[in-house]
Amino acid sequence: MKADQELRNILRQIDHKGYLAYKQLKGEYHFPEYTLGIDHVQGDPFASPSKVSVRVAGARAGFDQHLYDTAEKKTALEDHLLRGFAGQLRGFSFQAKGSGKSGLMAVSVPGQEILPRTACQIDRRNGDIILRMEIGFPANGRTVNSRELEKMLFDFLPVCVRKSLYMAALDGAKVKKVAELAEDQTYMRQQMEELGLVAFVANGSVLPRESGVSSRPMKGAVAFQSPEELEIEMVLPNRGRMAGMGIRRGITLIVGGGYHGKSTLLKALELGVYNHIAGDGREYVVTDGTAVKLRAEDGRSVKKSDISMFINDLPNGKDTRQFSTEDASGSTSQAANVVEAMEAGSRVFLIDEDTSATNFMIRDELMQRVVHREMEPITPFVERVRELYDQEGISTVLVAGSSGSYFHKADCIIQMNRYEPVEITAFAKKEAEAFPLPAGDTPKSQKPDYSRIPRGDRRFGADGRVKMKTLGMDGISINRDTIDLRYVEQLADTEQLTALSQLMKYMRMRVFDGKKNLRQAVEETMQVLQDRGWEGICGGAVLPGNLALPRRQEVFACLNRWRELGF
């Protein structure tokens, strides 16, 4: 490791030379308060910025071990430090001038969800902090402007580190609350399991968001208040007594008029699989971590999925025990989504009638009189929802605004009235007696076949190059093959998609051997991630600083939408 003065000397020696002279800077440098790593140097001022890391020794950072002694508290503290560092950095980015990306100082900026990220990581053994960022090394044209980079590395960066990565510089009460909130959220998830709940929404939660493009809480929104019949009280380790609505295992129906808050509640439950920051309004909205939002997805690729639980006897004779298509319909795509969520280990389905295929969800009596059951290949979800819970232990939370067919099947019915929930189970069941479901036996189903085996491909990455690109929240591109993830609605951050591309590459190159089925392949990969971290997945000397952990459910979803992947 070199001293910081050596870095300063090299900078002054290469000033006004060709841009590639910056390559001499690669390495580690000891600064008085931290270690600076120049991990990758861009080849051009217009290219992707250089990758830089800052490592602060735990003894110097000064955070007590109890602030990061569990995985949840560790992630929460990393998130808090990253937000603080990003806030400091904003005042310095592009203060150094030059061509292209000169002067850029950037780091991951988290949203409302708290996710494990490679941008900031704490070593639980010794408290060391490593922060990964990008810096656009300044240039005039394509000539080194090292005087500007010297300002960035010796004047700007030390201020950001000093003000955001040391306990002594932070508000101790706020840091303590970050750890306490993480501890309370972990406790809530444990209590949900013991109480037989699939979700919990605390009284006082703010569920509506600021706008369609902002996930911050809406000002002046109606605070959530549980119906008395569904109210459950928890005693949290730090906050103490807290009451809210518990959604029990089974079949829960959410009904109400348009714009009364049905979908808003469901959206909060969708993202309740993640912890949220204080002040989000949903920090005490907690959902079973395996819950999956299901919808129709016209046009998606389906590869050898067993959708026979819902679709059989197709007129073209196509095998629905191993159903494949490059252009799925609404009903076949939703059937595939259900079965694939089962394969991924989901214990809870979240469904909104508005984004579902009508013929997949219900068939009313009049339609069954006109088109007889034996002429219809689809067994609608309403006829399987009870079976899924009774035989598979999979609960369903369903939003419905136009069909009452699920009243007969539901264990609990909640009506949203001007964003206020009302428990109406007995009333709705009584009214439903006048509208019996169509008579007839539901076709028996077999347990879906999960034996799909991804084919190995020795050619993939054989030349050492796999081109990957993240397409915002729309999907990822791997060697020009686009994986469409627009309708995988529980992805909360673009960095989760970037992480998915790394996981896809690793599995295709290292795991798929033509012997393991999809479940085994995903399990092996997630175990490597748990045991060795992202270093075990990405390989190479430089770990990307723009990865956020996706759930295993989204890993399955990505694999199932990869058109180039064969089974």
XYZ file of C-alpha atoms in Angstrom:
567
model
C 0.000 0.000 0.000
C 1.268 3.454 -0.924
C 1.065 6.638 1.109
C -1.328 9.401 0.119
C 1.649 11.642 -0.711
C 2.726 9.189 -3.426
C -0.712 9.578 -5.014
C -0.307 13.342 -4.945
C 3.132 13.046 -6.557
C 1.869 10.818 -9.378
C -1.014 13.222 -10.046
C 1.384 16.115 -10.469
C 3.691 14.090 -12.702
C 0.945 13.082 -15.165
C -0.771 16.474 -15.448
C -1.436 17.433 -19.086
C -0.433 13.994 -20.372
C -2.681 11.730 -22.429
C -5.737 10.428 -20.585
C -4.385 6.881 -20.342
C -1.723 8.190 -17.962
C -4.409 7.979 -15.289
C -3.952 4.171 -15.413
C -0.854 4.663 -13.239
C -3.110 5.564 -10.318
C -4.592 2.107 -9.872
C -3.884 0.737 -6.400
C -4.421 1.432 -2.694
C -3.341 4.547 -0.811
C -3.178 5.106 2.920
C -4.808 8.370 3.992
C -4.688 9.503 7.651
C -8.303 8.431 8.311
C -9.007 5.728 5.709
C -7.666 3.683 2.808
C -8.475 4.854 -0.699
C -8.676 2.218 -3.423
C -8.550 3.240 -7.064
C -9.924 -0.037 -8.345
C -10.616 0.657 -12.017
C -9.584 3.615 -14.156
C -11.749 4.654 -17.076
C -10.026 4.717 -20.443
C -11.677 7.890 -21.702
C -13.365 10.941 -20.102
C -16.581 9.984 -21.891
C -16.475 6.321 -20.759
C -18.047 4.842 -17.614
C -16.529 6.600 -14.570
C -13.633 5.177 -12.600
C -14.391 2.816 -9.695
C -13.127 3.983 -6.315
C -13.494 2.523 -2.815
C -13.014 3.906 0.672
C -12.211 1.583 3.581
C -12.525 2.855 7.154
C -11.190 0.670 9.956
C -13.846 -0.317 12.461
C -11.849 1.000 15.422
C -11.651 4.419 13.785
C -15.284 4.446 12.555
C -16.386 3.909 16.151
C -19.745 2.169 15.756
C -20.643 -0.092 18.687
C -21.057 -3.714 17.671
C -24.643 -3.857 18.942
C -25.559 -1.515 16.065
C -24.723 -4.195 13.479
C -24.746 -7.515 15.367
C -27.618 -8.985 13.319
C -28.029 -9.126 9.549
C -31.042 -6.794 9.687
C -29.348 -4.166 11.857
C -26.185 -4.385 9.762
C -28.152 -3.738 6.557
C -30.021 -0.846 8.194
C -26.787 0.796 9.381
C -25.154 0.337 5.966
C -28.219 1.934 4.386
C -28.096 4.874 6.821
C -24.399 5.513 6.190
C -24.860 5.284 2.439
C -27.699 7.821 2.484
C -25.572 10.197 4.537
C -22.560 9.818 2.259
C -24.726 10.360 -0.841
C -26.104 13.538 0.731
C -22.604 14.884 1.352
C -21.442 13.925 -2.129
C -24.210 15.859 -3.872
C -22.577 19.149 -2.898
C -19.281 18.221 -4.569
C -20.249 16.373 -7.745
C -19.167 18.258 -10.881
C -17.458 20.967 -8.817
C -14.310 19.881 -10.607
C -14.599 20.773 -14.286
C -13.601 19.153 -17.553
C -14.770 17.124 -20.545
C -17.341 14.323 -20.541
C -17.911 12.874 -17.078
C -15.130 14.941 -15.532
C -15.927 15.898 -11.950
C -18.666 13.342 -11.417
C -18.777 11.953 -7.877
C -21.558 9.400 -7.517
C -22.704 6.629 -5.214
C -25.844 4.523 -4.981
C -28.844 6.485 -3.756
C -31.355 4.189 -2.009
C -35.104 4.599 -2.284
C -37.630 3.996 0.505
C -36.752 0.310 0.874
C -33.757 -0.899 2.902
C -31.791 -3.382 0.778
C -28.411 -5.077 1.236
C -26.090 -3.328 -1.235
C -22.494 -3.622 -2.353
C -22.192 0.187 -2.281
C -21.714 0.124 1.492
C -20.758 -2.943 3.507
C -19.789 -3.449 7.133
C -17.661 -6.376 8.251
C -19.489 -7.846 11.266
C -16.224 -9.287 12.601
C -14.391 -6.000 13.103
C -16.718 -3.176 12.044
C -14.641 -2.172 9.008
C -16.649 -0.122 6.514
C -16.114 -0.247 2.768
C -17.882 2.226 0.511
C -17.802 1.916 -3.273
C -18.390 4.880 -5.571
C -17.692 6.297 -9.024
C -15.533 9.291 -9.920
C -15.170 10.872 -13.335
C -11.463 11.605 -13.621
C -11.170 15.147 -15.066
C -9.762 15.933 -18.477
C -9.402 18.821 -20.866
C -10.430 17.148 -24.107
C -8.554 13.869 -23.713
C -5.711 15.353 -21.700
C -5.249 14.664 -17.987
C -6.372 17.466 -15.675
C -4.935 16.030 -12.491
C -5.117 19.308 -10.555
C -8.897 18.955 -10.582
C -8.696 15.275 -9.561
C -6.349 16.259 -6.748
C -9.048 18.567 -5.404
C -11.608 15.766 -5.617
C -9.465 13.172 -3.838
C -7.707 15.388 -1.267
C -10.267 18.122 -0.569
C -13.789 16.927 -1.451
C -13.703 13.204 -0.628
C -12.164 13.498 2.877
C -14.957 15.896 3.889
C -17.631 13.446 2.724
C -15.976 10.548 4.553
C -15.392 12.518 7.740
C -18.991 13.751 7.934
C -20.772 10.503 7.115
C -18.756 7.398 8.026
C -17.646 8.163 11.588
C -19.909 7.731 14.597
C -18.460 10.829 16.234
C -19.719 13.003 13.364
C -23.262 11.606 13.327
C -26.360 12.149 15.422
C -26.059 9.294 17.897
C -29.785 9.280 18.666
C -30.646 8.847 14.975
C -28.165 6.016 14.535
C -29.595 4.295 17.592
C -33.121 4.633 16.190
C -32.003 3.056 12.907
C -30.856 -0.036 14.796
C -33.966 -0.076 16.983
C -36.300 0.137 13.995
C -34.506 -2.766 12.301
C -34.777 -4.763 15.515
C -38.497 -4.015 15.788
C -39.127 -4.931 12.157
C -37.325 -8.243 12.621
C -39.385 -8.957 15.729
C -42.610 -8.157 13.851
C -41.768 -10.705 11.167
C -41.126 -13.333 13.819
C -44.385 -12.497 15.591
C -46.349 -12.732 12.343
C -45.188 -16.304 11.926
C -46.202 -17.192 15.483
C -49.582 -15.455 15.188
C -50.481 -17.114 11.898
C -50.418 -13.859 9.910
C -49.360 -13.237 6.335
C -49.290 -9.455 6.771
C -49.599 -6.710 9.366
C -50.441 -3.029 8.818
C -49.868 -0.796 11.840
C -52.404 1.828 12.842
C -51.194 5.255 11.775
C -49.400 3.945 8.676
C -49.483 6.196 5.607
C -50.036 3.998 2.562
C -50.694 6.443 -0.354
C -47.607 7.679 -2.177
C -46.799 11.227 -3.222
C -47.349 10.543 -6.928
C -46.995 7.889 -9.615
C -43.300 8.738 -9.947
C -42.499 9.307 -6.274
C -42.529 6.643 -3.571
C -42.438 9.151 -0.722
C -45.529 9.339 1.527
C -48.403 11.557 0.439
C -48.879 14.620 2.599
C -52.288 14.880 4.210
C -53.184 11.273 3.417
C -55.656 9.351 5.573
C -53.747 7.403 8.220
C -54.533 3.693 8.353
C -56.792 2.430 11.142
C -57.549 -1.251 11.599
C -61.128 -2.493 11.921
C -61.701 -3.512 15.539
C -62.443 -7.119 14.495
C -59.019 -7.515 12.840
C -56.927 -5.503 15.274
C -53.900 -7.220 16.764
C -51.456 -5.830 19.281
C -47.732 -6.480 19.331
C -45.246 -5.422 21.992
C -42.047 -4.476 20.181
C -38.615 -4.486 21.864
C -38.085 -0.747 21.362
C -41.316 0.953 20.315
C -43.402 -0.990 22.805
C -47.123 -1.577 22.259
C -48.341 -1.200 18.702
C -51.735 -2.143 17.266
C -52.720 -2.734 13.677
C -54.577 -4.932 11.239
C -53.480 -8.534 11.017
C -54.227 -10.455 7.832
C -54.417 -14.128 8.747
C -53.437 -17.119 6.688
C -56.135 -18.258 4.299
C -58.081 -16.328 1.690
C -58.536 -12.599 2.204
C -60.645 -10.494 -0.123
C -60.259 -6.697 -0.359
C -63.242 -4.984 -1.983
C -64.633 -1.482 -2.401
C -65.421 1.192 -4.935
C -62.931 2.754 -7.308
C -60.364 5.124 -5.764
C -61.155 4.003 -2.210
C -57.712 2.529 -1.532
C -57.894 -1.176 -2.469
C -54.877 -1.189 -4.774
C -53.014 1.205 -2.481
C -53.317 -1.302 0.356
C -52.220 -4.146 -1.916
C -49.220 -2.134 -3.140
C -48.136 -1.562 0.449
C -48.414 -5.303 1.069
C -46.377 -6.047 -2.077
C -43.471 -3.949 -0.818
C -43.975 -5.057 2.781
C -41.595 -7.907 1.944
C -38.857 -5.278 2.486
C -38.066 -3.125 5.504
C -38.591 0.624 5.027
C -36.857 3.688 6.399
C -38.288 5.747 9.242
C -40.744 8.360 7.979
C -41.778 6.309 4.953
C -45.221 5.687 6.441
C -44.944 1.958 5.749
C -42.114 1.117 8.136
C -44.548 -0.970 10.200
C -46.248 -2.612 7.205
C -44.845 -6.122 7.106
C -45.648 -8.961 4.692
C -44.523 -12.584 4.559
C -41.123 -12.456 2.854
C -42.117 -15.060 0.246
C -45.237 -13.210 -0.950
C -45.488 -12.811 -4.733
C -47.623 -10.364 -6.711
C -49.266 -12.261 -9.577
C -50.786 -10.813 -12.737
C -51.482 -11.518 -16.386
C -48.505 -10.878 -18.626
C -49.499 -11.076 -22.268
C -46.629 -11.896 -24.589
C -44.213 -13.366 -22.067
C -42.136 -16.432 -22.803
C -43.052 -19.671 -21.004
C -40.686 -22.665 -21.028
C -41.995 -26.135 -20.127
C -44.095 -24.966 -17.165
C -46.718 -27.344 -15.797
C -49.914 -25.261 -15.970
C -52.242 -28.271 -15.985
C -53.680 -27.240 -12.620
C -55.484 -24.453 -14.517
C -55.417 -25.298 -18.225
C -56.080 -28.642 -19.888
C -57.386 -30.213 -23.112
C -56.356 -27.400 -25.429
C -57.987 -27.653 -28.886
C -54.565 -27.887 -30.538
C -53.598 -30.786 -28.267
C -50.693 -28.888 -26.733
C -49.241 -30.513 -23.605
C -49.990 -28.321 -20.590
C -47.836 -30.469 -18.275
C -44.868 -29.033 -20.188
C -46.318 -25.886 -21.686
C -44.130 -23.667 -23.830
C -44.864 -20.552 -25.849
C -43.032 -17.435 -26.973
C -46.214 -15.347 -26.802
C -48.403 -16.307 -23.841
C -52.000 -15.103 -23.568
C -53.364 -13.406 -20.476
C -54.699 -16.638 -19.008
C -51.716 -18.877 -19.846
C -49.244 -16.257 -18.613
C -51.069 -15.881 -15.306
C -51.327 -19.656 -14.918
C -47.576 -19.903 -15.500
C -46.930 -17.099 -13.021
C -48.913 -18.941 -10.341
C -47.144 -22.263 -10.839
C -43.708 -20.642 -11.074
C -44.369 -18.766 -7.808
C -45.207 -22.112 -6.212
C -41.935 -23.495 -7.573
C -40.100 -20.534 -6.023
C -41.526 -21.363 -2.593
C -44.112 -18.598 -2.237
C -46.496 -18.966 0.715
C -48.658 -15.953 -0.208
C -50.202 -14.785 -3.474
C -51.110 -11.116 -3.923
C -53.533 -10.523 -6.806
C -55.316 -7.455 -8.156
C -58.366 -8.107 -10.311
C -57.472 -5.068 -12.455
C -54.232 -6.650 -13.702
C -55.556 -10.204 -14.023
C -57.003 -12.129 -16.968
C -60.757 -12.258 -16.378
C -61.197 -15.745 -17.857
C -58.400 -17.016 -15.611
C -59.975 -15.600 -12.459
C -63.706 -16.430 -12.861
C -66.451 -17.898 -15.077
C -69.954 -16.794 -14.111
C -73.079 -18.949 -14.302
C -74.424 -17.411 -17.499
C -71.144 -18.011 -19.336
C -71.070 -21.623 -18.120
C -74.616 -22.128 -19.423
C -73.641 -20.795 -22.854
C -70.149 -22.349 -23.028
C -70.307 -25.662 -21.203
C -67.548 -26.642 -18.785
C -66.348 -29.505 -20.980
C -65.748 -27.005 -23.813
C -63.635 -24.678 -21.634
C -59.982 -25.689 -21.090
C -59.484 -23.186 -18.248
C -60.200 -24.084 -14.629
C -60.471 -20.580 -13.133
C -58.486 -19.525 -10.087
C -61.677 -19.189 -8.023
C -62.031 -22.986 -8.219
C -58.435 -23.603 -7.092
C -57.903 -20.898 -4.463
C -59.253 -23.019 -1.588
C -57.324 -26.073 -2.775
C -54.109 -24.038 -2.862
C -54.518 -23.148 0.789
C -55.865 -26.447 2.093
C -53.376 -28.658 0.254
C -50.366 -26.426 -0.408
C -50.608 -23.975 2.504
C -50.598 -20.998 0.111
C -52.654 -18.004 1.223
C -54.189 -15.475 -1.168
C -54.875 -11.773 -0.720
C -57.096 -10.655 -3.594
C -58.345 -7.200 -4.572
C -61.709 -7.323 -6.368
C -63.940 -4.486 -7.444
C -66.382 -5.962 -9.949
C -66.931 -9.659 -9.204
C -68.438 -11.161 -6.067
C -67.540 -14.760 -6.920
C -64.772 -14.861 -4.318
C -67.160 -13.977 -1.463
C -67.965 -17.685 -1.226
C -64.306 -18.687 -0.929
C -62.948 -15.941 1.322
C -62.120 -16.424 5.005
C -61.986 -12.681 5.568
C -63.505 -9.819 3.547
C -62.327 -6.238 3.982
C -64.069 -3.286 2.373
C -62.039 -0.149 1.739
C -64.186 2.936 2.233
C -62.385 6.249 1.630
C -59.078 4.592 2.564
C -60.564 3.189 5.776
C -60.860 -0.625 6.060
C -64.102 -2.179 7.311
C -64.508 -5.883 8.133
C -67.641 -7.135 6.307
C -67.173 -10.918 6.169
C -70.503 -11.951 7.744
C -72.502 -9.391 5.766
C -70.887 -10.312 2.421
C -71.287 -14.058 3.046
C -74.983 -13.547 3.809
C -75.520 -11.534 0.623
C -73.604 -14.140 -1.403
C -76.122 -16.833 -0.483
C -78.492 -15.359 -3.062
C -75.825 -15.794 -5.772
C -74.540 -19.372 -5.537
C -71.514 -20.415 -7.538
C -72.211 -22.484 -10.674
C -72.792 -26.139 -9.912
C -70.383 -28.824 -11.041
C -67.291 -30.587 -9.821
C -63.940 -28.909 -10.176
C -61.550 -31.072 -12.207
C -59.000 -32.809 -10.016
C -55.468 -31.506 -10.262
C -52.047 -33.052 -9.828
C -49.222 -31.402 -7.933
C -47.233 -29.369 -10.492
C -44.089 -30.949 -11.873
C -41.002 -28.965 -10.846
C -38.443 -31.177 -12.566
C -37.451 -28.708 -15.308
C -33.706 -28.901 -15.928
C -31.953 -25.888 -17.524
C -29.639 -26.979 -20.309
C -25.931 -26.388 -19.921
C -24.240 -24.242 -22.556
C -20.450 -24.492 -22.812
C -20.398 -21.751 -25.425
C -21.863 -19.151 -23.056
C -19.030 -16.916 -21.876
C -16.419 -19.234 -23.395
C -14.571 -16.239 -24.821
C -14.531 -14.621 -21.379
C -16.955 -11.915 -22.408
C -20.617 -11.591 -21.485
C -22.197 -8.262 -22.323
C -24.756 -7.172 -19.705
C -26.877 -4.050 -19.452
C -29.582 -2.871 -17.059
C -32.575 -1.281 -18.812
C -33.868 0.825 -15.935
C -36.746 -0.991 -14.228
C -37.831 -2.575 -17.531
C -35.408 -5.471 -17.619
C -31.863 -6.554 -18.360
C -29.966 -7.409 -21.513
C -27.516 -10.325 -21.659
C -25.603 -10.654 -24.913
C -28.393 -8.673 -26.635
C -31.089 -11.022 -25.318
C -33.577 -8.899 -23.382
C -35.249 -10.290 -20.266
C -38.469 -8.322 -19.778
C -39.071 -7.647 -16.061
C -41.600 -4.821 -16.321
C -44.332 -6.883 -14.679
C -42.217 -8.369 -11.903
C -43.668 -5.724 -9.646
C -41.807 -6.391 -6.401
C -38.451 -5.359 -7.801
C -37.913 -2.086 -5.950
C -34.588 -0.790 -7.296
C -32.632 -0.836 -10.556
C -29.648 -2.206 -8.649
C -31.638 -5.374 -7.983
C -31.913 -5.811 -11.763
C -28.166 -5.249 -12.132
C -27.643 -7.927 -9.493
C -29.968 -10.269 -11.395
C -27.802 -9.944 -14.486
C -24.778 -11.028 -12.431
C -26.728 -13.991 -11.034
C -27.921 -15.023 -14.507
C -24.355 -14.924 -15.811
C -23.038 -16.950 -12.866
C -25.747 -19.604 -13.129
C -25.401 -19.971 -16.883
C -21.618 -20.325 -16.635
C -21.181 -22.234 -13.367
C -24.397 -23.930 -12.244
C -26.426 -25.143 -15.214
C -24.942 -28.531 -16.029
C -27.919 -30.338 -17.548
C -28.437 -32.280 -14.296
C -29.817 -29.862 -11.695
C -33.437 -28.796 -11.871
C -34.297 -25.128 -11.568
C -34.949 -25.284 -7.818
C -31.624 -26.987 -7.160
C -29.768 -24.501 -9.358
C -31.261 -21.479 -7.595
C -30.677 -23.022 -4.165
C -27.004 -23.687 -4.956
C -26.537 -20.134 -6.232
C -28.216 -18.493 -3.228
C -26.076 -20.635 -0.930
C -22.902 -19.377 -2.643
C -24.182 -15.839 -2.204
C -24.829 -16.447 1.484
C -21.498 -18.157 2.158
C -19.125 -16.121 -0.016
C -21.016 -12.928 -0.735
C -21.085 -11.192 -4.091
C -17.380 -11.942 -4.511
C -18.378 -15.581 -4.988
C -20.840 -14.636 -7.727
C -19.040 -11.878 -9.621
C -15.444 -13.063 -9.409
C -12.763 -10.697 -10.647
C -10.686 -8.242 -8.670
C -13.199 -5.400 -8.542
C -16.606 -5.963 -6.956
C -19.317 -3.804 -8.587
C -20.631 -1.147 -6.251
C -24.099 -1.047 -7.806
C -25.706 -4.320 -6.698
C -28.745 -4.673 -4.421
C -29.950 -8.063 -3.250
C -33.060 -9.448 -4.994
C -35.238 -12.124 -3.383
C -35.095 -15.718 -4.595
C -38.639 -15.175 -5.955
C -37.316 -12.557 -8.380
C -34.381 -14.802 -9.322
C -36.900 -17.458 -10.402
C -38.974 -14.822 -12.215
C -35.935 -13.630 -14.171
C -34.910 -17.162 -15.170
C -38.449 -17.951 -16.297
C -38.481 -14.921 -18.604
C -35.082 -15.554 -20.171
C -36.043 -16.523 -23.711
C -32.559 -17.764 -24.617
C -32.440 -20.167 -21.678
C -33.348 -23.681 -22.706
C -34.898 -26.544 -20.719
